[in-house]
Coordinates of C-alpha atoms in Angstrom, one line a residue:
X1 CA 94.7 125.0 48.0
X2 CA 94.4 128.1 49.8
X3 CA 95.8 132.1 49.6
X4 CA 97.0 133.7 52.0
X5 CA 96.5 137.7 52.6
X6 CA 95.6 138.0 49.3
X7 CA 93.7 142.0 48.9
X8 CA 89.9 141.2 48.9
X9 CA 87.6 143.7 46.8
X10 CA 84.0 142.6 45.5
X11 CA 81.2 144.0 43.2
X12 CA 77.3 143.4 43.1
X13 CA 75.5 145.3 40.1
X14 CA 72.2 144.8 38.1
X15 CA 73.5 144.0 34.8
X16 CA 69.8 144.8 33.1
X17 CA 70.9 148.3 33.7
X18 CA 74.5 148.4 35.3
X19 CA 73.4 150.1 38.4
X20 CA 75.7 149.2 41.6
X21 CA 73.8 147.5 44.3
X22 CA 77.5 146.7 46.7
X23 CA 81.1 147.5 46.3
X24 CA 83.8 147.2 48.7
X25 CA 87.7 148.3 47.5
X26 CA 85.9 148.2 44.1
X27 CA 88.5 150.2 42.3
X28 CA 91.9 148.7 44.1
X29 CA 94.1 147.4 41.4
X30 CA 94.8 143.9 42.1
X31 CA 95.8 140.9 40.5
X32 CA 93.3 139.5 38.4
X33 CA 94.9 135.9 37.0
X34 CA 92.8 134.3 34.8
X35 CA 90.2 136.5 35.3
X36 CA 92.2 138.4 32.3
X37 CA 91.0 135.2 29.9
X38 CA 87.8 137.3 29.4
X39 CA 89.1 140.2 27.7
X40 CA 91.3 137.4 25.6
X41 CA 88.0 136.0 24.8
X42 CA 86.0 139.4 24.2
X43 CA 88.5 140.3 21.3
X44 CA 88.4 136.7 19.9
X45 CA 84.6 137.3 19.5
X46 CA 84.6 140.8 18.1
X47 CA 87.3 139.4 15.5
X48 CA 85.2 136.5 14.4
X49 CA 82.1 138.7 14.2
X50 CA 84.0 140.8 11.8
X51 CA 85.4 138.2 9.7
X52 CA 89.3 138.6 11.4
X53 CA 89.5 134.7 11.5
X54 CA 87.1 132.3 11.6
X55 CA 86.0 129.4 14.4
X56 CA 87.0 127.0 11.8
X57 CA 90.9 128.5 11.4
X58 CA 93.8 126.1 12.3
X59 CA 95.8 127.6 14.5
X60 CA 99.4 126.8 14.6
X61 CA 100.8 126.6 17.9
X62 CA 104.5 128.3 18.9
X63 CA 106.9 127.1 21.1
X64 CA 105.7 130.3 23.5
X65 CA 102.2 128.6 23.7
X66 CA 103.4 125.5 24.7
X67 CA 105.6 126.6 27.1
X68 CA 103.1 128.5 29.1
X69 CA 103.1 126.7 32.7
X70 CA 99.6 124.7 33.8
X71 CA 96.7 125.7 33.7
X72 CA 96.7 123.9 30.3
X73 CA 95.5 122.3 27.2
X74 CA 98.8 120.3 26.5
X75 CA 99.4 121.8 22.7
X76 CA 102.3 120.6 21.2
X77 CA 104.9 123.3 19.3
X78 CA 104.2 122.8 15.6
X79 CA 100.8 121.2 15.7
X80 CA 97.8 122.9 14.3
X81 CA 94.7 122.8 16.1
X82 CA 90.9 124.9 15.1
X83 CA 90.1 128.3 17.0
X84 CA 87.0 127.0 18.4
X85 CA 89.2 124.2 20.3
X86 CA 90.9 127.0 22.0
X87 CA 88.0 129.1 22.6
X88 CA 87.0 126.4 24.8
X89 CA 90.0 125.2 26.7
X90 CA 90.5 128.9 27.3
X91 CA 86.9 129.5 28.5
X92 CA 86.4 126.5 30.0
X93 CA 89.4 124.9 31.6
X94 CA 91.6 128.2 31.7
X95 CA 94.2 127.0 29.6
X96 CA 97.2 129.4 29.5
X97 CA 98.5 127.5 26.1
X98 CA 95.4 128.3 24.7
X99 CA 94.7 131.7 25.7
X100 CA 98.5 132.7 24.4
X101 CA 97.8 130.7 21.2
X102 CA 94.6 132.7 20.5
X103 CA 96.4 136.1 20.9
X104 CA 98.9 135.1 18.0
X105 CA 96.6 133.7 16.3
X106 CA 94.4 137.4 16.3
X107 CA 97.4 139.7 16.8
X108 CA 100.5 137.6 15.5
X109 CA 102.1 138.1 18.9
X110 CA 101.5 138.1 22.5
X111 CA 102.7 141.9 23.0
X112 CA 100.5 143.1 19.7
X113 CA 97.1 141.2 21.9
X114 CA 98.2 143.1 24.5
X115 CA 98.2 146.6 23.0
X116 CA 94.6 145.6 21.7
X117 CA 93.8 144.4 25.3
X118 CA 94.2 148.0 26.7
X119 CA 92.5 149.6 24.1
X120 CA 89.6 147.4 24.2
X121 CA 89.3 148.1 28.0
X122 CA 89.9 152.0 27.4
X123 CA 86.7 151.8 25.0
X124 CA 84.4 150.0 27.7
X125 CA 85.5 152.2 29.9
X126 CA 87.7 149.8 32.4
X127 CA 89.9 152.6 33.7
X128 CA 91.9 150.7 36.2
X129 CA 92.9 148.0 34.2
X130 CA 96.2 147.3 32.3
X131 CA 97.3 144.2 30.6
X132 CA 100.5 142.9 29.8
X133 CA 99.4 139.2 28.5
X134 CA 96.5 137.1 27.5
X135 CA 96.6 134.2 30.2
X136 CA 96.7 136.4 33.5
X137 CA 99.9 134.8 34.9
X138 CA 101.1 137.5 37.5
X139 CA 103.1 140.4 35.5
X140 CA 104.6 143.3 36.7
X141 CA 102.2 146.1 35.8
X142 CA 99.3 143.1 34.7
X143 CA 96.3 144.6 37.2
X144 CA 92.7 145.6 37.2
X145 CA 89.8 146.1 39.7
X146 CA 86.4 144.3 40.8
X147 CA 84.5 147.0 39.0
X148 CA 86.5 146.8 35.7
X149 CA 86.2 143.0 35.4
X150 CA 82.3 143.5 36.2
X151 CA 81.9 146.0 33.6
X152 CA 83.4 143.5 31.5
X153 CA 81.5 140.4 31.9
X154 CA 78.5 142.6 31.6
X155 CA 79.8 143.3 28.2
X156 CA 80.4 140.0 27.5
X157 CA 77.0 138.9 28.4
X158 CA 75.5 141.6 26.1
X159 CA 77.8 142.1 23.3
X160 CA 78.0 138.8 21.6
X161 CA 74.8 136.8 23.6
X162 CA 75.7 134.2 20.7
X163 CA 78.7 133.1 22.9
X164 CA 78.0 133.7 26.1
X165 CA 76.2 130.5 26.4
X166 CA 80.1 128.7 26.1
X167 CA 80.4 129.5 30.2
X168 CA 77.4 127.7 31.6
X169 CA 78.9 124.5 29.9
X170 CA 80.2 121.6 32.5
X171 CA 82.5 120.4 30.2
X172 CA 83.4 120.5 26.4
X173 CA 85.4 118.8 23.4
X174 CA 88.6 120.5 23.5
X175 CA 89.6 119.3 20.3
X176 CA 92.7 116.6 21.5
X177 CA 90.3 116.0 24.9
X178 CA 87.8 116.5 27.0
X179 CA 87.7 119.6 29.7
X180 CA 86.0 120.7 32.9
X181 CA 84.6 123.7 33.9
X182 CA 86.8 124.8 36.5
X183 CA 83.9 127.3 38.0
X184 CA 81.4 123.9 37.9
X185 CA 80.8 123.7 41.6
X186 CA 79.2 126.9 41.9
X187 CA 77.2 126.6 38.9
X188 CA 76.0 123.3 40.1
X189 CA 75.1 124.9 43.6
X190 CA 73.6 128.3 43.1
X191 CA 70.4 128.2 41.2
X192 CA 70.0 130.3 38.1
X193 CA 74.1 130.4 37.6
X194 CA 75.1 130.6 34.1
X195 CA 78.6 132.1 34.3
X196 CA 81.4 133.8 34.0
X197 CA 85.1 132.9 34.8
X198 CA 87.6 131.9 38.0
X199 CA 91.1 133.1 38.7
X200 CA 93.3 131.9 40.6
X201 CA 97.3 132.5 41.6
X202 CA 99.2 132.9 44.8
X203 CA 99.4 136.8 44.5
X204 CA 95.6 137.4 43.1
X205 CA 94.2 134.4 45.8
X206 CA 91.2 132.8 44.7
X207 CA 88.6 135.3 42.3
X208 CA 85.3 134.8 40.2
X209 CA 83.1 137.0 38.2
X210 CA 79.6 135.4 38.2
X211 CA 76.5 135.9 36.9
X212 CA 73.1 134.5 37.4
X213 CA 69.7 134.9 36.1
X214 CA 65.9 135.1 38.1
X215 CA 63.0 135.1 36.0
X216 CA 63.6 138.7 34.8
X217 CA 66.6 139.7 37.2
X218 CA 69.9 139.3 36.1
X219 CA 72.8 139.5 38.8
X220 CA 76.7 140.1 38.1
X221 CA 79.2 139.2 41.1
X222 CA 83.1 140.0 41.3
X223 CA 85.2 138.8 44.0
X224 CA 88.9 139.0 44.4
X225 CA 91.2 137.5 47.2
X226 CA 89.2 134.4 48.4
X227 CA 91.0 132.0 50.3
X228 CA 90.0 129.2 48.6
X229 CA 87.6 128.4 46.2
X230 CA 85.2 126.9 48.6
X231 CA 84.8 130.2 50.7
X232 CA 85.2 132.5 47.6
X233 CA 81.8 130.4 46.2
X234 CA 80.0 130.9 49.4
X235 CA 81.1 134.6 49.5
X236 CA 79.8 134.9 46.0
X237 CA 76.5 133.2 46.8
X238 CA 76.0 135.3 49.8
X239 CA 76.3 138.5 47.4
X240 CA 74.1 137.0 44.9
X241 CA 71.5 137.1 47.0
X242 CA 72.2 140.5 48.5
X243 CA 71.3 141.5 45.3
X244 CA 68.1 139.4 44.6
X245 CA 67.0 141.1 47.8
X246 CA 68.1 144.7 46.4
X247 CA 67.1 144.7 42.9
X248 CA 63.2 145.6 42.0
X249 CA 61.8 142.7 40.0
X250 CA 60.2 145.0 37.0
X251 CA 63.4 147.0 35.5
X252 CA 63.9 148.7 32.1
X253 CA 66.7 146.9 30.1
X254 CA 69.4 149.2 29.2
X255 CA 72.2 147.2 27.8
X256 CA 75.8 149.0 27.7
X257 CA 77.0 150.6 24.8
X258 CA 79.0 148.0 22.2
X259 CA 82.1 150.0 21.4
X260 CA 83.1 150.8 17.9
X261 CA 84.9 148.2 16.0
X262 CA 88.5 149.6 15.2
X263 CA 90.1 146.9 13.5
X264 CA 93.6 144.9 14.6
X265 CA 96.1 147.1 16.6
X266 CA 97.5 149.8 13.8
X267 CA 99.9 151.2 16.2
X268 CA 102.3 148.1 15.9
X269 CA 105.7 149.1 14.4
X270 CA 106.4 148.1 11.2
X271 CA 107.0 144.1 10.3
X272 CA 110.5 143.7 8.3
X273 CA 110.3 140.7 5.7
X274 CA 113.1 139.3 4.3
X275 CA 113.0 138.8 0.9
X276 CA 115.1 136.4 -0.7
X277 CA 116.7 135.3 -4.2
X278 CA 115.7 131.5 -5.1
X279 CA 119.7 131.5 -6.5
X280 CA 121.7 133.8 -3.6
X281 CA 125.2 134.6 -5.0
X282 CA 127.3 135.3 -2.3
X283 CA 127.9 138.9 -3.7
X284 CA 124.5 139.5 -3.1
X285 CA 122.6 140.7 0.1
X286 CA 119.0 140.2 1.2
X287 CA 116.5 142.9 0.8
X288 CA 114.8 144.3 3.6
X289 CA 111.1 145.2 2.8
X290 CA 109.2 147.7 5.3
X291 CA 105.6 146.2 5.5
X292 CA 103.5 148.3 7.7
X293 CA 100.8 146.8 9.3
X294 CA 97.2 148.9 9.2
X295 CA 93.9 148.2 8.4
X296 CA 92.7 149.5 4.8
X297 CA 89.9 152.0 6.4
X298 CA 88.6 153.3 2.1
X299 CA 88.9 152.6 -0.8
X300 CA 89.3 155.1 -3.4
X301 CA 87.4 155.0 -6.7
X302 CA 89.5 155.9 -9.6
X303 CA 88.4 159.0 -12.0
X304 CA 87.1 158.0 -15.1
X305 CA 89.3 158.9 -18.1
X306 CA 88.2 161.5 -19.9
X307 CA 86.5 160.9 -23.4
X308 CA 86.2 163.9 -26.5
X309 CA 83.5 164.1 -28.2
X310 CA 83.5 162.9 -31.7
X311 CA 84.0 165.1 -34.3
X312 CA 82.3 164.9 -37.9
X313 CA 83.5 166.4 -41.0
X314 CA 81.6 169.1 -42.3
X315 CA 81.0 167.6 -45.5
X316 CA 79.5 165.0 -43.9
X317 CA 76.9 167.2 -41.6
X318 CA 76.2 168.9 -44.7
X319 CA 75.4 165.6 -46.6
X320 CA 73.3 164.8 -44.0
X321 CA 71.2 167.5 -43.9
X322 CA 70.1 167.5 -47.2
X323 CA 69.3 163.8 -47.0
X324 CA 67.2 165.0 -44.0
X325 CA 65.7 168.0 -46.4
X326 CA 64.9 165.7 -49.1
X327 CA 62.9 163.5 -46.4
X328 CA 60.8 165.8 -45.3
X329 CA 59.9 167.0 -48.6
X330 CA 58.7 163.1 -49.7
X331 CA 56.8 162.9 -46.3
X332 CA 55.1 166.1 -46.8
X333 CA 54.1 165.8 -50.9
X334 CA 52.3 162.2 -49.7
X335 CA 50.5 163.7 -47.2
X336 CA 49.1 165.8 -49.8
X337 CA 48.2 163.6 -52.6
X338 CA 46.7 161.4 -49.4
X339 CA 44.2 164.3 -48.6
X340 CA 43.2 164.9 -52.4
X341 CA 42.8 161.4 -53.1
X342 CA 40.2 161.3 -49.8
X343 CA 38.6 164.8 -51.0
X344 CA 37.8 163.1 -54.2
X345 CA 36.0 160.0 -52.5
X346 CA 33.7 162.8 -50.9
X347 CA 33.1 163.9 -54.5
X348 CA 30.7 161.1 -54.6
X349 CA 28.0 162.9 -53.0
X350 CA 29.1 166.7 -53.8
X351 CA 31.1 166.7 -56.7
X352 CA 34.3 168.9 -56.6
X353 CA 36.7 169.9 -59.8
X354 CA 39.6 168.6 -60.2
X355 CA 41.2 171.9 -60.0
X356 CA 40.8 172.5 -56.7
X357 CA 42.9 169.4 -56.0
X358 CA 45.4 170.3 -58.1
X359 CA 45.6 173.7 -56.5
X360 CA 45.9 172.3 -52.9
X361 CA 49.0 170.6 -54.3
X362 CA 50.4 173.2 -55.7
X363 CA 50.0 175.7 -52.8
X364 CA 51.5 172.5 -50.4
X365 CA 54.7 172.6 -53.1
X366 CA 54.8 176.8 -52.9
X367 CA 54.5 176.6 -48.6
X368 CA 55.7 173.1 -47.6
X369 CA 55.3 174.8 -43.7
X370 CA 51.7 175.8 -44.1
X371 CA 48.8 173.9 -42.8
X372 CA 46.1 172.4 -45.4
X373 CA 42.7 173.2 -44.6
X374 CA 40.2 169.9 -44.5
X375 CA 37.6 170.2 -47.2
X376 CA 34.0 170.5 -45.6
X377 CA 32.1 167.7 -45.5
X378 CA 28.9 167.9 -48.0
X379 CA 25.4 168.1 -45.6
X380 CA 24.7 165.6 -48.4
X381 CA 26.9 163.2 -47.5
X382 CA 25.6 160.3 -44.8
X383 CA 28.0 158.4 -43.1
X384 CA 27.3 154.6 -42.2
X385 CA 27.6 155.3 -38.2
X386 CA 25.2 157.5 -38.0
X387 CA 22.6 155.0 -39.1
X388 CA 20.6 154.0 -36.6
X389 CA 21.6 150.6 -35.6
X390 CA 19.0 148.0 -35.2
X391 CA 18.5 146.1 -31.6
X392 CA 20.5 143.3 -31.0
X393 CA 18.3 140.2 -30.5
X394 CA 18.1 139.7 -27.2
X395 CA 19.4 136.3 -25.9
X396 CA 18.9 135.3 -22.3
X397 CA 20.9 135.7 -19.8
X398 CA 22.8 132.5 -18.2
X399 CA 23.3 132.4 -14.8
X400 CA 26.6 130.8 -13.4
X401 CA 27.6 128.9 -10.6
X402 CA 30.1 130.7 -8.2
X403 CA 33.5 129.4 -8.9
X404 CA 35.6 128.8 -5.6
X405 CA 39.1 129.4 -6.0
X406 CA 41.7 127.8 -3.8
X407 CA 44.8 129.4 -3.2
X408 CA 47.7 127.5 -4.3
X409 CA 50.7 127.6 -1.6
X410 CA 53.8 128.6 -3.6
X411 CA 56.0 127.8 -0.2
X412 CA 57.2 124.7 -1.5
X413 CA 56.6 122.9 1.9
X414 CA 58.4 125.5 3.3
X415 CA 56.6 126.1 6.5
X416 CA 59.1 125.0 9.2
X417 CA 62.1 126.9 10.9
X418 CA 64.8 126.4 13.4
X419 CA 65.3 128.2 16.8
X420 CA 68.8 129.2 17.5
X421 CA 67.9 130.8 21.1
X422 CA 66.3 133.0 23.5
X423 CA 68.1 136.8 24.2
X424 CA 67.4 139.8 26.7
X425 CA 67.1 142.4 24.0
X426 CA 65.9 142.2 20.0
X427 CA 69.4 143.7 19.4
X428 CA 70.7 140.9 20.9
X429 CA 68.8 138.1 18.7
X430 CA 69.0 139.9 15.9
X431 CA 72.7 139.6 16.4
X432 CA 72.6 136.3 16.8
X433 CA 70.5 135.6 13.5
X434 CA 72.9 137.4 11.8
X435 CA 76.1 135.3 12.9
X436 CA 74.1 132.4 12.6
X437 CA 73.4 133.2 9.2
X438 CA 77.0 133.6 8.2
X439 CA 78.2 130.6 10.1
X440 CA 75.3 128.2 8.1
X441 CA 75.1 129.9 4.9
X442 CA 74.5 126.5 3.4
X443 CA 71.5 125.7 4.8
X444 CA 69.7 128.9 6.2
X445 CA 70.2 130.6 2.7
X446 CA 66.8 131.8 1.5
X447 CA 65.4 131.6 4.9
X448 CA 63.0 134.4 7.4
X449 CA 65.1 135.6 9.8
X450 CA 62.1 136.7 12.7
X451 CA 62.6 138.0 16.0
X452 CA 59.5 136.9 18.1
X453 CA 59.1 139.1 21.4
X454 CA 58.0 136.6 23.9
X455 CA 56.7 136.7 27.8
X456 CA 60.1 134.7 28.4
X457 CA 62.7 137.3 25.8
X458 CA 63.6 137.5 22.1
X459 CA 63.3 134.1 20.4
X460 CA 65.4 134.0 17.3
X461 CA 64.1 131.9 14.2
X462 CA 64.7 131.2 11.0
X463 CA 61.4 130.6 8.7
X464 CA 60.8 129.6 5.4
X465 CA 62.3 125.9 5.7
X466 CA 61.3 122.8 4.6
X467 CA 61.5 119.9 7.4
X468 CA 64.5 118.1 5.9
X469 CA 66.1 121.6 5.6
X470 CA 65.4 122.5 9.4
X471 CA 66.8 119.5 10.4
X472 CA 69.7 119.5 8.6
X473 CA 71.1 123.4 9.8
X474 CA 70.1 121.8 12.8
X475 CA 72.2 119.0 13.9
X476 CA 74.7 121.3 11.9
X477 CA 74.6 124.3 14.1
X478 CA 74.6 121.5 17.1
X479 CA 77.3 119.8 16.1
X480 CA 79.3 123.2 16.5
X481 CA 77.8 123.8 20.4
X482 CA 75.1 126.1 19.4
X483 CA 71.6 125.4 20.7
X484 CA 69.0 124.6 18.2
X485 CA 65.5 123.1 18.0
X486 CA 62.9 122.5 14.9
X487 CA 59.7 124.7 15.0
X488 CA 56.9 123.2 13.1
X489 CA 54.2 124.7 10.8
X490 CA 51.7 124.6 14.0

């Protein structure tokens, strides 16, 4: 198979910092086919990093998806089949079903992904593009450039790392069967490929955005307008290692700016529901209900109702204040009679009258506010501590043994962990912990998630397992196509 005249326009740029090393009609606008199934893919991560939908959602599939001429899956009008199934037949085999199944299922139609579409590519700053549909089937208007589609597989490669790994896969489960890679022959042939996507129709001729990795170089590729996929492979090659050759093996990592998440597309017009009675008379007509559809950005916490302050009678203040009177009185005449009765036991050794208690009452009972004066102790009196206390018999010392204590592990066992990969950037692996994390709450609750900076990259792990546990989350998370291996306590 083979295009003919189709515009050519390539790329080369460092993707550790975006820096151009080649361009040649870099900014045309040309057709990009299938190409467009990475920005179709981009959203599909950003909405299952922020909880949109889920890998695990059953998609239903319309009669639009099915129809969508080959490339594709073979989905059936009416069936249901999981997200991840499509992520992969849209990835890997460049399925047009799929790709315009996974926009409905995001965006509820194919015109709403494409609205999203463009303003994804407005924030990444893709200023030549404009979409009209997920697949990439030529459209009027449906065009974009070899530096816009490199800027977005860069993005791709550092904004969710955690997927990236789907496009370096030969083939994959597809859910009803088995798919090929449709950019495997140059992955097979140039050494350190890992990536990205093909494209391919009579008006676009034969494109590919590549990328491949060298020890600590990373290299992104865009052609459009080969001839056929042979020479558009060895084209690409031959740029690959134009840029090798170019770019300086020691170079700071500056990944590109993730753009803000905004949500699903608030700018759709309104969807009408019709809402209707279980027992229709035929007098009566449906209701039309204006449901706009926007993303809840707040939420507005209600004002607390205000609350009086109770209010007490007066008779009842006044009652208790002379109940608090009366107290105070009783409180005060005891300590009193306490410090006569103790004045008298010191009359043991310097006799006192009487009296003189009686008058330290009385002046208490006169001035309940005034402070009584302590009576001073007789020179007479001796108290017992100021005896002076005989030695202590002396008993001899005994001399123990040092005690060794062991420290007691409290882990449980808990001393292996799991390692779900190895990223360009700690941003990057933290990311991936963290979707990790929510993907396998099951088993990876209570674990360490730990970044270890490496010669090689960012290893992400999860500590603080026992060995049944890391195994487990592993063939889990494996069983779902993401890499995973056991680290133990050594």
């Amino acid at each position: 198979m083979s295009a003919m005249a189709a515009p050519y326009a390539a790329m080369v740029m460092d993707a550790r910092n975006g820096e151009v090393i080649h361009s040649e009609n870099a900014d045309t606008r040309l057709h990009p086919a299938s190409l467009t199934k990475m920005m179709t893919l981009y959203i599909v991560f950003e909405a299952v990093q922020n909880g949109e939908i889920s890998m695990d959602t059953a998609v239903r599939i319309s009669q639009k998806a099915a129809a969508e001429p080959p490339s594709k899956l073979g989905l059936r009008a009416g069936s249901t089949i999981q997200l991840r199934y499509l992520v992969r037949a849209a990835a890997i085999k460049s399925a047009n079903d799929a790709a315009t199944a996974l926009a409905e299922a995001i965006s509820g139609s194919e015109a709403a992904f494409a609205r999203r579409m463009n303003r994804t590519a407005k924030a990444l700053g893709m200023s030549r593009t404009t979409f009209k549909n997920a697949h990439g089937l030529t459209e009027s208007g449906h065009l974009s450039s070899a530096r816009d589609m490199t800027i977005l597989g860069r993005h791709l490669l550092y904004d969710y790392p955690q997927f990236y790994n789907l496009f370096q896969r030969r083939s994959t489960d597809a859910g009803i069967k088995a798919v090929s890679n449709t950019n495997r022959r140059f992955l097979d042939s140039y050494q350190g490929a890992d990536g990205i996507k093909t494209g391919y129709t009579r008006a676009a001729g034969f494109n590919l955005v590549a990328s491949a990795e060298r020890g600590s170089e990373r290299i992104i590729v865009t052609v459009f307008g080969g001839n056929s996929t042979a020479s558009r492979n060895a084209q690409v090659a031959k740029l690959m290692d134009l840029g090798f050759n170019k770019a300086p093996s020691r170079m700071a990592l500056r990944t590109p700016r993730k753009p803000p998440y905004l949500g699903p597309d608030t700018s759709a017009p309104a969807e009408t529901v019709i809402a209707r009675s279980q027992t229709p008379s035929t007098n009566t007509r449906a209701k039309s209900i204006r449901v706009v559809a926007a993303a809840v950005k707040t939420s507005l916490r209600p004002t607390a109702r205000p609350v009086a302050e109770p209010v007490l009678p007066d008779a009842l203040v006044a009652e208790l204040k002379q109940d608090i009177q009366s107290v105070l009185e009783e409180v005060q005449t005891a300590e009193v009679r306490e410090i006569a009765a103790t004045s008298a036991q010191v009359a043991i050794a310097a006799p006192a009258s009487n009296a003189a208690v009686e008058a330290v009452i009385a002046e208490q009972k006169t001035a309940p506010s005034a402070s009584v004066k302590p009576v001073v102790r007789p020179r007479t009196l001796v108290l017992a501590s100021a005896k002076t206390p005989q030695a202590a018999p002396t008993q001899p010392v005994v001399k123990r043994e040092a005690e060794v204590v062991t420290r007691i592990s409290t882990s449980g066992g808990r001393h292996w962990g799991i390692n779900v990969g190895r990223f360009s950037s700690r941003h990057a692996a933290e990311k991936a912990l963290l979707t990790t994390a929510l993907a396998e709450m099951a088993t990876l609750d209570g674990s360490l998630r730990k970044v270890v900076n490496g010669a090689r990259g960012f290893d992400a792990n999860f500590m603080g397992l026992t060995r049944d546990a890391a195994d487990l989350a592993c063939r889990r998370l494996q069983a779902r196509q993401v890499t995973c291996f056991m680290i133990g306590p050594s």
